[in-house]
Short mmCIF file of C-alpha atoms and ligand atoms in Angstrom, two decimals:
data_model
loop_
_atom_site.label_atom_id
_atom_site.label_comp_id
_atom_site.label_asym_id
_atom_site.label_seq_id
_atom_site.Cartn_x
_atom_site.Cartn_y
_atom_site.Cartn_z
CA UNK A 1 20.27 -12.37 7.74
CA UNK A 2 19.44 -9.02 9.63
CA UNK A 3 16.04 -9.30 9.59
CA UNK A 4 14.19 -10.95 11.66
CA UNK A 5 11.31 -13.06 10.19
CA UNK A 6 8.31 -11.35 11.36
CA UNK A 7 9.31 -8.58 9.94
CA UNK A 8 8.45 -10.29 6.62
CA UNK A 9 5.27 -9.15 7.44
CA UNK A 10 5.66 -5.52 8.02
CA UNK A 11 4.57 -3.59 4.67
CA UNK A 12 2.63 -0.70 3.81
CA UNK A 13 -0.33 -1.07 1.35
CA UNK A 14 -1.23 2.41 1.10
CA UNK A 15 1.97 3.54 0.30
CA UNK A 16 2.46 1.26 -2.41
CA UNK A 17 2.47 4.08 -5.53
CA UNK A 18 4.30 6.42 -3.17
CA UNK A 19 8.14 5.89 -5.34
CA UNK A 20 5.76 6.35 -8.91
CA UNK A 21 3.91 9.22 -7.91
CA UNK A 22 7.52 10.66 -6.55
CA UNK A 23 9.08 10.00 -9.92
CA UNK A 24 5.72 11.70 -11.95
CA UNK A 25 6.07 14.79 -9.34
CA UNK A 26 9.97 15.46 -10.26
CA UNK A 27 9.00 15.33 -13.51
CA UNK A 28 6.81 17.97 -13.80
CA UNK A 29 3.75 16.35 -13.80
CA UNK A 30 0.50 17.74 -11.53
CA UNK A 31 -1.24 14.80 -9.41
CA UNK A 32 -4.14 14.49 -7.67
CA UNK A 33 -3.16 12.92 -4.47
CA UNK A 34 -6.29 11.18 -3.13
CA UNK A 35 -4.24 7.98 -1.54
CA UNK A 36 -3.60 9.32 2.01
CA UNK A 37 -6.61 9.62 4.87
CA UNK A 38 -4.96 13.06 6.32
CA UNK A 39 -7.61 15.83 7.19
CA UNK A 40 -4.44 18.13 8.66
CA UNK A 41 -3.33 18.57 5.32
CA UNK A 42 -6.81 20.23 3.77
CA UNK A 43 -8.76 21.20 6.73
CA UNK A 44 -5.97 22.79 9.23
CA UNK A 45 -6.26 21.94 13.14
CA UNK A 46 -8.65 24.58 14.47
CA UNK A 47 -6.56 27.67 16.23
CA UNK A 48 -7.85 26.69 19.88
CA UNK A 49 -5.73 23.62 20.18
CA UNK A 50 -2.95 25.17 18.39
CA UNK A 51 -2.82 27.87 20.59
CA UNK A 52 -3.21 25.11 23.82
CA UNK A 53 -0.14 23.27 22.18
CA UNK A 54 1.85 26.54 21.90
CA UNK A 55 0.66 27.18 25.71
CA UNK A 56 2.09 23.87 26.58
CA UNK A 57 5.40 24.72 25.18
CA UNK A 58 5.78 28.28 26.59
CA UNK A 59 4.87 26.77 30.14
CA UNK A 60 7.51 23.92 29.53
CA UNK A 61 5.82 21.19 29.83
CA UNK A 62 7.79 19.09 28.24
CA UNK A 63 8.80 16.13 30.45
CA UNK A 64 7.63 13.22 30.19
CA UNK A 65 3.84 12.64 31.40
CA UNK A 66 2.80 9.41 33.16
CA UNK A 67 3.05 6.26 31.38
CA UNK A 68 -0.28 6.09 30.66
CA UNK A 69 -0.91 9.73 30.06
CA UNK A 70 -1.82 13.02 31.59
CA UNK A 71 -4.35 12.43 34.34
CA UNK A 72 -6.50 15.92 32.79
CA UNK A 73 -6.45 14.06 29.19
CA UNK A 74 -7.57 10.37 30.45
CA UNK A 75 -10.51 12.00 33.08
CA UNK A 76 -11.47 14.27 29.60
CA UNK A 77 -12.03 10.89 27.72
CA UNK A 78 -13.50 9.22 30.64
CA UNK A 79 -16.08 12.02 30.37
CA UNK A 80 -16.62 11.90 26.73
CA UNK A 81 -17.62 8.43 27.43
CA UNK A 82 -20.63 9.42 30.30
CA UNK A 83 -17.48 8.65 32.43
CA UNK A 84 -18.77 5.09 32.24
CA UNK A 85 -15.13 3.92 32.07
CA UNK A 86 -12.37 5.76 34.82
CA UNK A 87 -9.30 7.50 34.00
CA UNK A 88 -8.01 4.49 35.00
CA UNK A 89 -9.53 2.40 32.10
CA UNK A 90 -7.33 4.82 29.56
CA UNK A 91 -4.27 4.64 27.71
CA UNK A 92 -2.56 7.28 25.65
CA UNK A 93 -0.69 6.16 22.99
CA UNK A 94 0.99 7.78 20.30
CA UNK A 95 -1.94 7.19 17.90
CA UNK A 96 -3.99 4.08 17.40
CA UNK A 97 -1.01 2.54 15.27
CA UNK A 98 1.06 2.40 18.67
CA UNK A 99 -1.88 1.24 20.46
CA UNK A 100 -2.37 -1.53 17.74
CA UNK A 101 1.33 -2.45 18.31
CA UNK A 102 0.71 -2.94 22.02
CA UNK A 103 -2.45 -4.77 22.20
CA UNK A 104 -1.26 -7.42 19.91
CA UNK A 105 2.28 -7.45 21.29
CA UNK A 106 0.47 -8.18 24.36
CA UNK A 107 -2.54 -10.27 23.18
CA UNK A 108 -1.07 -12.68 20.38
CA UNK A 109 0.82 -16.01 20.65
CA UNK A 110 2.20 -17.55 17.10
CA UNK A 111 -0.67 -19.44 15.72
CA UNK A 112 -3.19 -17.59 17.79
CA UNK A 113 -6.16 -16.82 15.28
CA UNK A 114 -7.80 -13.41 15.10
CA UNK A 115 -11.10 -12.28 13.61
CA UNK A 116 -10.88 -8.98 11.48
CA UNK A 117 -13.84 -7.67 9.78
CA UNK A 118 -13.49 -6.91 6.10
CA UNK A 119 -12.62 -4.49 4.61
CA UNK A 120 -9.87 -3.31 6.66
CA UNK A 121 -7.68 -0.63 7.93
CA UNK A 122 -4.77 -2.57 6.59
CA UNK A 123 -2.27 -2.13 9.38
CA UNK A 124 -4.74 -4.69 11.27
CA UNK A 125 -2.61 -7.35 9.57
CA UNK A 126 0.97 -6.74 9.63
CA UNK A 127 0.57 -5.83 13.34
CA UNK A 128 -1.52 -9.38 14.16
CA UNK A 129 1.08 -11.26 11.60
CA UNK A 130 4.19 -9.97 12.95
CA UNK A 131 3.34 -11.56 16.12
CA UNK A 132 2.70 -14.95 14.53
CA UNK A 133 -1.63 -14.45 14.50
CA UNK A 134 -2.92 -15.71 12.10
CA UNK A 135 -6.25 -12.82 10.54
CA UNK A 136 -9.35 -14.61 9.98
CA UNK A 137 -11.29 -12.15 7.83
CA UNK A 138 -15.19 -12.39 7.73
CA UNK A 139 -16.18 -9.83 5.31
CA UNK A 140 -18.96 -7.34 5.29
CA UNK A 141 -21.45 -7.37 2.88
CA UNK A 142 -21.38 -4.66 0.32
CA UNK A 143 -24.61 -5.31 -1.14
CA UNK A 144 -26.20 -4.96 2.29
CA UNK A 145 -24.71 -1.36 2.69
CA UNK A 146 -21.45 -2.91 4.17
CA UNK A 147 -23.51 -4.19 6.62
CA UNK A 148 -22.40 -7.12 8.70
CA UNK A 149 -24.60 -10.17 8.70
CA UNK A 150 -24.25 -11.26 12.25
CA UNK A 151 -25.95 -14.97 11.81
CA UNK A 152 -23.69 -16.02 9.25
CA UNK A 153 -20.67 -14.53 11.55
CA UNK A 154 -21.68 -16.41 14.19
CA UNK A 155 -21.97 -19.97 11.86
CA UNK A 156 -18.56 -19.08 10.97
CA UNK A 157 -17.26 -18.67 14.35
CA UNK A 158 -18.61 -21.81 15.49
CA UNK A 159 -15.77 -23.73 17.71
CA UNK A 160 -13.09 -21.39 16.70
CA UNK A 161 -10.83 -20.66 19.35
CA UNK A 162 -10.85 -16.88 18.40
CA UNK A 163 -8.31 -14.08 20.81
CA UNK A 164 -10.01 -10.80 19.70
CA UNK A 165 -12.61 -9.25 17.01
CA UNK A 166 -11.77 -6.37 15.58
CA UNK A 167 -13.44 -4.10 13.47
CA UNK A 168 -13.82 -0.15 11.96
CA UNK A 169 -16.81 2.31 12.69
CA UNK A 170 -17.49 4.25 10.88
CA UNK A 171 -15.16 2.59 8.21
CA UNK A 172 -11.95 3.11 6.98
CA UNK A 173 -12.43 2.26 3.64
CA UNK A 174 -15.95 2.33 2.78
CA UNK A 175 -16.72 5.34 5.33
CA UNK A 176 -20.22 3.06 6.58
CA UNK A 177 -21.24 3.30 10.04
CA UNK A 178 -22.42 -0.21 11.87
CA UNK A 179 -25.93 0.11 13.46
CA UNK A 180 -26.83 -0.12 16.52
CA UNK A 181 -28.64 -3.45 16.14
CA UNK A 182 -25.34 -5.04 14.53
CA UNK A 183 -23.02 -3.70 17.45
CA UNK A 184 -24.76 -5.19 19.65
CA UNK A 185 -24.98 -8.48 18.16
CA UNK A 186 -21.24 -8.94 18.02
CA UNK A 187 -21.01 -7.78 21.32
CA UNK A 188 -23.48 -10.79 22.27
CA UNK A 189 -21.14 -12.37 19.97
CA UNK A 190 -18.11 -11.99 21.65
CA UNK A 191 -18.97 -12.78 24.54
CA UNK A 192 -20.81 -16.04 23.82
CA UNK A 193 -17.30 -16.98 22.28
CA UNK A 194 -14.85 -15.18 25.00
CA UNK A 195 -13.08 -13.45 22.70
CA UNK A 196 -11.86 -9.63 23.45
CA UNK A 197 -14.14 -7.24 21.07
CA UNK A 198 -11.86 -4.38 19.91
CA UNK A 199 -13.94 -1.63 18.06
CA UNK A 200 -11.67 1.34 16.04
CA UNK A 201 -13.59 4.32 17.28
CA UNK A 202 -11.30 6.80 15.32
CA UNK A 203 -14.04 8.40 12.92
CA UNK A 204 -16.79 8.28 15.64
CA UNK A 205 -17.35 12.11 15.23
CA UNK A 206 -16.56 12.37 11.98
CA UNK A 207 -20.49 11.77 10.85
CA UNK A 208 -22.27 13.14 8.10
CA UNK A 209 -26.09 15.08 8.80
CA UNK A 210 -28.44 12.52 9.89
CA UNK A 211 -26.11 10.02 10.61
CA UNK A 212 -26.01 7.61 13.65
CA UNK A 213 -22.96 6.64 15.16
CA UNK A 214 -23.29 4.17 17.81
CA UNK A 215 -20.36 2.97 20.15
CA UNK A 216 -19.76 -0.51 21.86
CA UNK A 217 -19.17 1.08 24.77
CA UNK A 218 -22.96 2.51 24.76
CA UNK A 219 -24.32 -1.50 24.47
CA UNK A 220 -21.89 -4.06 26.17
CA UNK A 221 -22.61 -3.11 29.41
CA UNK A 222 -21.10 -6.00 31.53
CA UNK A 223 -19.06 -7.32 28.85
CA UNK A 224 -15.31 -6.35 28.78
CA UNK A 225 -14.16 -4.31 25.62
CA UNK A 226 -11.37 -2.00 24.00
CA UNK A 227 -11.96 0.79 22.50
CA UNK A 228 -9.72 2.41 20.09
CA UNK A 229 -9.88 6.16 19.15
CA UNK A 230 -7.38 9.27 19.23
CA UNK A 231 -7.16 12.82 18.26
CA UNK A 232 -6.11 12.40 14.88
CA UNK A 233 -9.15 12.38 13.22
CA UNK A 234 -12.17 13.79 15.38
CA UNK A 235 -9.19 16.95 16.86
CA UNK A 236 -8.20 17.04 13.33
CA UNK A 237 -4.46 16.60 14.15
CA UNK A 238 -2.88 13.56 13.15
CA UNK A 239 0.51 14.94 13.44
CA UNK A 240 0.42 15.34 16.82
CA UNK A 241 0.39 11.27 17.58
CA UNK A 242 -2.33 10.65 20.00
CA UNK A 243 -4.44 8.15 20.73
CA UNK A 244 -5.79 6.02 23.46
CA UNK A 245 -6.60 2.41 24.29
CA UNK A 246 -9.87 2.27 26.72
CA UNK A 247 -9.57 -1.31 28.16
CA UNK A 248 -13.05 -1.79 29.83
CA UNK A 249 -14.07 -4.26 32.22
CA UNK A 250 -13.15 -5.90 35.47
CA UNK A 251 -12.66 -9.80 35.14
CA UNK A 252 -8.99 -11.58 35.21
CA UNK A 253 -8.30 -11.44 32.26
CA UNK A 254 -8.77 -7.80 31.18
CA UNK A 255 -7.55 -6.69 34.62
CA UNK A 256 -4.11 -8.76 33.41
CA UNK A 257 -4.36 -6.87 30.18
CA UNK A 258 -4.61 -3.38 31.64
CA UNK A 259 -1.71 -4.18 33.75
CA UNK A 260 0.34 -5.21 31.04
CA UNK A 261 -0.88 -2.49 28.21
CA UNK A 262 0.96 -0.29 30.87
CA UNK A 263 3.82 -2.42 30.96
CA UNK A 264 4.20 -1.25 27.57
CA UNK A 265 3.58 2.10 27.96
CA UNK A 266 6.26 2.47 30.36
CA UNK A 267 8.70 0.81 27.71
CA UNK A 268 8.49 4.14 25.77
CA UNK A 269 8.09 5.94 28.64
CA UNK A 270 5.49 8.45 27.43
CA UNK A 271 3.68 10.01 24.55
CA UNK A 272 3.97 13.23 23.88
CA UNK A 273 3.41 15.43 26.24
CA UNK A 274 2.73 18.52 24.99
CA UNK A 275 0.44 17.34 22.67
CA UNK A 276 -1.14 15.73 24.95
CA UNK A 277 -2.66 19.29 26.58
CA UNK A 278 -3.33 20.23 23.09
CA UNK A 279 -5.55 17.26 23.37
CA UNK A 280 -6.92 17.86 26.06
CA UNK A 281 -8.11 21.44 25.35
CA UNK A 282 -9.70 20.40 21.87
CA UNK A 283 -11.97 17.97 23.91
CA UNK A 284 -12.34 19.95 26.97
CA UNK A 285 -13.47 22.85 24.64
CA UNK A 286 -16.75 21.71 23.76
CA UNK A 287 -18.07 24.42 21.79
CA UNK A 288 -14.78 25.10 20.02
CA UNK A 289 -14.76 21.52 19.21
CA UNK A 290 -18.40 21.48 17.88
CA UNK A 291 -18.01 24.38 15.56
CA UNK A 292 -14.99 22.67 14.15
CA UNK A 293 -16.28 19.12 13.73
CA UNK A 294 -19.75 20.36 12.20
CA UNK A 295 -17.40 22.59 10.06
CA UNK A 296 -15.78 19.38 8.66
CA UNK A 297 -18.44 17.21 8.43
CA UNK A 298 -20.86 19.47 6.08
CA UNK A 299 -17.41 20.41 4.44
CA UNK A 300 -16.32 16.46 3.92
CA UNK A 301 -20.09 15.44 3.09
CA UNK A 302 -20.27 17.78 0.36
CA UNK A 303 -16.80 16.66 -1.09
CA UNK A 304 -17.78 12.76 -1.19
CA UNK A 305 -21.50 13.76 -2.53
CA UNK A 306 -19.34 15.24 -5.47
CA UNK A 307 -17.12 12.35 -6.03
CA UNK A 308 -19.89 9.52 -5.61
CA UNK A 309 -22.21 10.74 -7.64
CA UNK A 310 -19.85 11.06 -10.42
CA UNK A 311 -18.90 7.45 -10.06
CA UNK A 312 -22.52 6.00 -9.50
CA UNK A 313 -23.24 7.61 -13.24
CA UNK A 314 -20.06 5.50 -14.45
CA UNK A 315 -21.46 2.07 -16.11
CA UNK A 316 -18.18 0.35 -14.85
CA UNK A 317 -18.41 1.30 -11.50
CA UNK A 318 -20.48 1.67 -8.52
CA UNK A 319 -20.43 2.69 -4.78
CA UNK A 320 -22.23 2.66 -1.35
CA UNK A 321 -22.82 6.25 -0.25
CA UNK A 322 -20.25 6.18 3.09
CA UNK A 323 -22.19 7.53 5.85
CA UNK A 324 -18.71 9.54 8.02
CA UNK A 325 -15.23 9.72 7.78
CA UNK A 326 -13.96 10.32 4.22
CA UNK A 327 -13.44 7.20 2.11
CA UNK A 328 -15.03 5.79 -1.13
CA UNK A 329 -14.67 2.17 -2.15
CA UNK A 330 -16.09 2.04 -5.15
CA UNK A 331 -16.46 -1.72 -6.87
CA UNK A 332 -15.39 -1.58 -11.24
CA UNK A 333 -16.61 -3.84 -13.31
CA UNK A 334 -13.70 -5.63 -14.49
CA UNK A 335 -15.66 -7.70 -16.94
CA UNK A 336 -16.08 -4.00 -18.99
CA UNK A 337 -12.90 -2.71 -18.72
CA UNK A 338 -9.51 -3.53 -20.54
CA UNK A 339 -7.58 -3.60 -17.50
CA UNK A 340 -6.90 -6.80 -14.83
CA UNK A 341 -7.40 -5.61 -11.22
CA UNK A 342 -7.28 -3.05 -8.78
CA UNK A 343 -3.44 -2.73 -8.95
CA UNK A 344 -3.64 -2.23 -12.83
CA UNK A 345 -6.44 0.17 -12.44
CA UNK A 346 -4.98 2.18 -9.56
CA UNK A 347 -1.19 2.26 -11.61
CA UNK A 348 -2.75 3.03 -14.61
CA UNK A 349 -4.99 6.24 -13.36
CA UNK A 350 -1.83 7.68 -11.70
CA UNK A 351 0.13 7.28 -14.58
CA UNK A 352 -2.37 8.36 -17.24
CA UNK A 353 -4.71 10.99 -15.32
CA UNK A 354 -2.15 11.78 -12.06
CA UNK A 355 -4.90 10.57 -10.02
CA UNK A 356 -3.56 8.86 -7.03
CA UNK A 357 -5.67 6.21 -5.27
CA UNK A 358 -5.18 2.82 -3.57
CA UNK A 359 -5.88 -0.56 -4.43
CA UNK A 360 -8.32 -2.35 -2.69
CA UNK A 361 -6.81 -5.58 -2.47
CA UNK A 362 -4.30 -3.69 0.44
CA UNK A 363 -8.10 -3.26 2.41
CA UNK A 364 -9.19 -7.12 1.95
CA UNK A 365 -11.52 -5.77 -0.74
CA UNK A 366 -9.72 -6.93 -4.10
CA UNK A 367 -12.06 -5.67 -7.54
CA UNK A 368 -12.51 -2.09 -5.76
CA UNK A 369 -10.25 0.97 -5.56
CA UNK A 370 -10.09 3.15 -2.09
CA UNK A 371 -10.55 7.22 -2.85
CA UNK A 372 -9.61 9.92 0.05
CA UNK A 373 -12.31 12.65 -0.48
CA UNK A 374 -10.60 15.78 1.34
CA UNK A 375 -9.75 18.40 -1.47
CA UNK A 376 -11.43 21.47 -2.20
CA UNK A 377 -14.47 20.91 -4.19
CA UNK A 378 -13.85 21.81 -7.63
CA UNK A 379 -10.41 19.79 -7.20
CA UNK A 380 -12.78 16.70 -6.28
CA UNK A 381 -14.54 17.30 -9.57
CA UNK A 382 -11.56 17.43 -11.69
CA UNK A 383 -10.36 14.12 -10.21
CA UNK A 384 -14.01 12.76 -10.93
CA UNK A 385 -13.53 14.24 -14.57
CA UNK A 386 -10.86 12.08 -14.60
CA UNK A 387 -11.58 8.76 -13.37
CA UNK A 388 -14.83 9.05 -15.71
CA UNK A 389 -12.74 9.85 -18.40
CA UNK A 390 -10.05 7.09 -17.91
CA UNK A 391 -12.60 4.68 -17.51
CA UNK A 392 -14.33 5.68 -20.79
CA UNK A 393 -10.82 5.40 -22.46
CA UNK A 394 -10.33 1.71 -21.13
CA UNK A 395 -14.17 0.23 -22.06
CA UNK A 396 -13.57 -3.19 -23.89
C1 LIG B 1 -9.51 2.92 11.02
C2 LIG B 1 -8.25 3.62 11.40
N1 LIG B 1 -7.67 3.35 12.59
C3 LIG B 1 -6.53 3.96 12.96
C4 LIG B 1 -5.90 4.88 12.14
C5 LIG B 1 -4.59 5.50 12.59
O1 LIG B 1 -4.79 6.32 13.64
P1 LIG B 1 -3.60 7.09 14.39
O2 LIG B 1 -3.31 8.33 13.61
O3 LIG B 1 -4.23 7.39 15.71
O4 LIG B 1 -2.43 6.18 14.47
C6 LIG B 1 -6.45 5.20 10.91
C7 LIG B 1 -5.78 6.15 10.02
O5 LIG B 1 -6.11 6.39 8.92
C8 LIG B 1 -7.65 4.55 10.53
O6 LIG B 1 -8.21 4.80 9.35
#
């Protein structure tokens, strides 16, 4: 056998209609691709960190940076953190999938539990699995706004010997924001329990008008924490591949964790360099990189607006307005509809409308369907058009 067994693990839930749409495409037929969370593709990187990555390249530079990453680009996120963590604190990593590969490669014995917060990005799992962790999944609680109802997480956490917490906000896939009050509860959390809290930081720009994002780092002073976030989403560039790891906190155990996340660094010796100045401009910028992020956001807002309200009219299904980033999960009423589950339903809409979304069994969030809101607006309402209309066509 060639493959090893942890590798049984390794799959990719949002690419799961990937070969059927394929097929569809070659045969002429028009889709709707709403599957994939890639702003690159509809809103293109903003010219000033183009220009700083075609800078980079005329200058040469590229040879390998520092393990860890250029010093410019770690002090920049140092700073857009109140420089309440050091350079020294910061990782880059070729996106937050690489730093996801690290931290569990260098967190997780087999058997080891870890908590995960439901719904998920879904790479969370394969990444914790393939290193024999087991995912315990508390879920959030979609009638509460996605909110997370920290009481009950602590019952269920009682005498669990737990390695990390990890969690998503603002959300990949229900695009809610935690509040304040709830970060800071499973930061008290974690650290009544000694387990590592790892917060996904990746949309933490990515807000809509009126919208609070709060950060652990801002409330667990004292406590040690990772955060995960990158340039894919907030620089709008998630071809370029970077990310970083902030490992924050002095005790033994996170200072052996720092030591070894750049262990693994050095194993691929860098990330890309280039694109790491690109980086670095789009966050040392600070007015280019408003413009372009308030550009997005009203952009973005308006899209989802267009999409949600369509479905909250639907009889068969209903969903929390998202407060950032640029996911729907809306929840159908199976009991209405002649069709099973969220695989059926997903299947089914690509193959009769050319609307392609994911199942939300792939997010832990089985009865709901994920929807990337990123086309132009009137392409947003046809898709609309056409999940109302499927669903009309499928009432029992
Ligand atoms: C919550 C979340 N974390 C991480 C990532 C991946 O980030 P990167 O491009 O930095 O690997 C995504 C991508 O969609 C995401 O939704």
């Amino acid at each position: 056998m060639i493959l090893s067994e942890r590798s049984t693990h390794v799959n990719g839930a949002i690419n799961e209609l990937d070969a059927l749409a394929d097929k569809l495409e070659r045969s002429g037929k028009q889709l709707i691709k709403m599957n994939i969370g890639d702003p690159s593709k509809y809103f293109p990187t903003p010219d000033y960190i183009i220009n700083a990555y075609i800078d980079a390249l005329k200058k040469h530079k590229t040879y390998y940076s520092s393990p860890n990453g250029l010093y410019e680009l770690r002090k920049q996120v140092a700073k857009k953190y109140n420089d309440i963590i050091s350079a020294d604190d910061v990782f880059i990593t070729q996106g937050i999938s690489e730093a996801l590969m690290i931290l569990n490669s260098a967190m997780i014995n087999p058997r080891d539990n870890a908590l995960i917060i439901s719904p998920y990005f879904p790479p969370y799992i394969p990444f914790l699995k393939s290193n024999g962790g087991i995912p315990i999944i508390f879920e959030q609680d979609e009638n509460n706004g996605w909110s997370i109802d920290t009481d009950m997480l602590r019952r269920y956490i009682h005498n669990m010997r737990l390695k990390y917490m990890l969690f998503a906000t603002p959300s990949n896939p229900t695009g809610t924001i935690l509040s304040k009050k709830v970060i800071a509860e499973l930061a008290d959390i974690a650290n009544d329990n000694d387990l590592m809290i790892i917060s996904d930081e990746i949309y933490d720009e990515l807000t809509y008008k009126g919208k609070k994002f709060t950060s652990i780092s801002s409330v667990a002073s004292g406590i040690p924490y990772i955060v995960l976030n990158g340039a894919s989403k907030t620089l709008d560039s998630t071809g370029f591949r970077i990310g970083y790891i902030i490992a924050n906190g002095d005790n033994e155990d996170m200072r052996a964790l720092k030591s070894k996340i750049y262990d693994y660094c050095s194993l691929r010796l860098s990330a890309n360099t280039p694109a790491q100045y690109a980086a670095y401009e789009g966050m040392r910028n600070a007015k280019e990189h408003k413009a372009a992020v308030d550009f997005m956001n009203s952009a973005i807002q308006a899209r989802v607006k267009i999409m949600a309200d369509a479905i909250n009219r639907l009889d068969v299904m209903s969903v929390v307005m998202p407060s950032g980033a640029f996911y729907l999960l809306p929840k159908i009423d199976f009991s209405k509809l002649d069709i099973k589950d969220d695989y059926e339903f997903s299947r089914s809409l690509l193959l009769e409308k050319g609307v392609q979304t994911v199942a939300g069994s792939g997010f832990g969030a089985p009865g709901h369907i994920r929807i990337v809101v990123l086309h132009e607006p009137d392409v947003v309402a046809q898709a609309a058009d056409k999940i109302s209309k499927f669903c009309f066509e499928h009432v029992k």
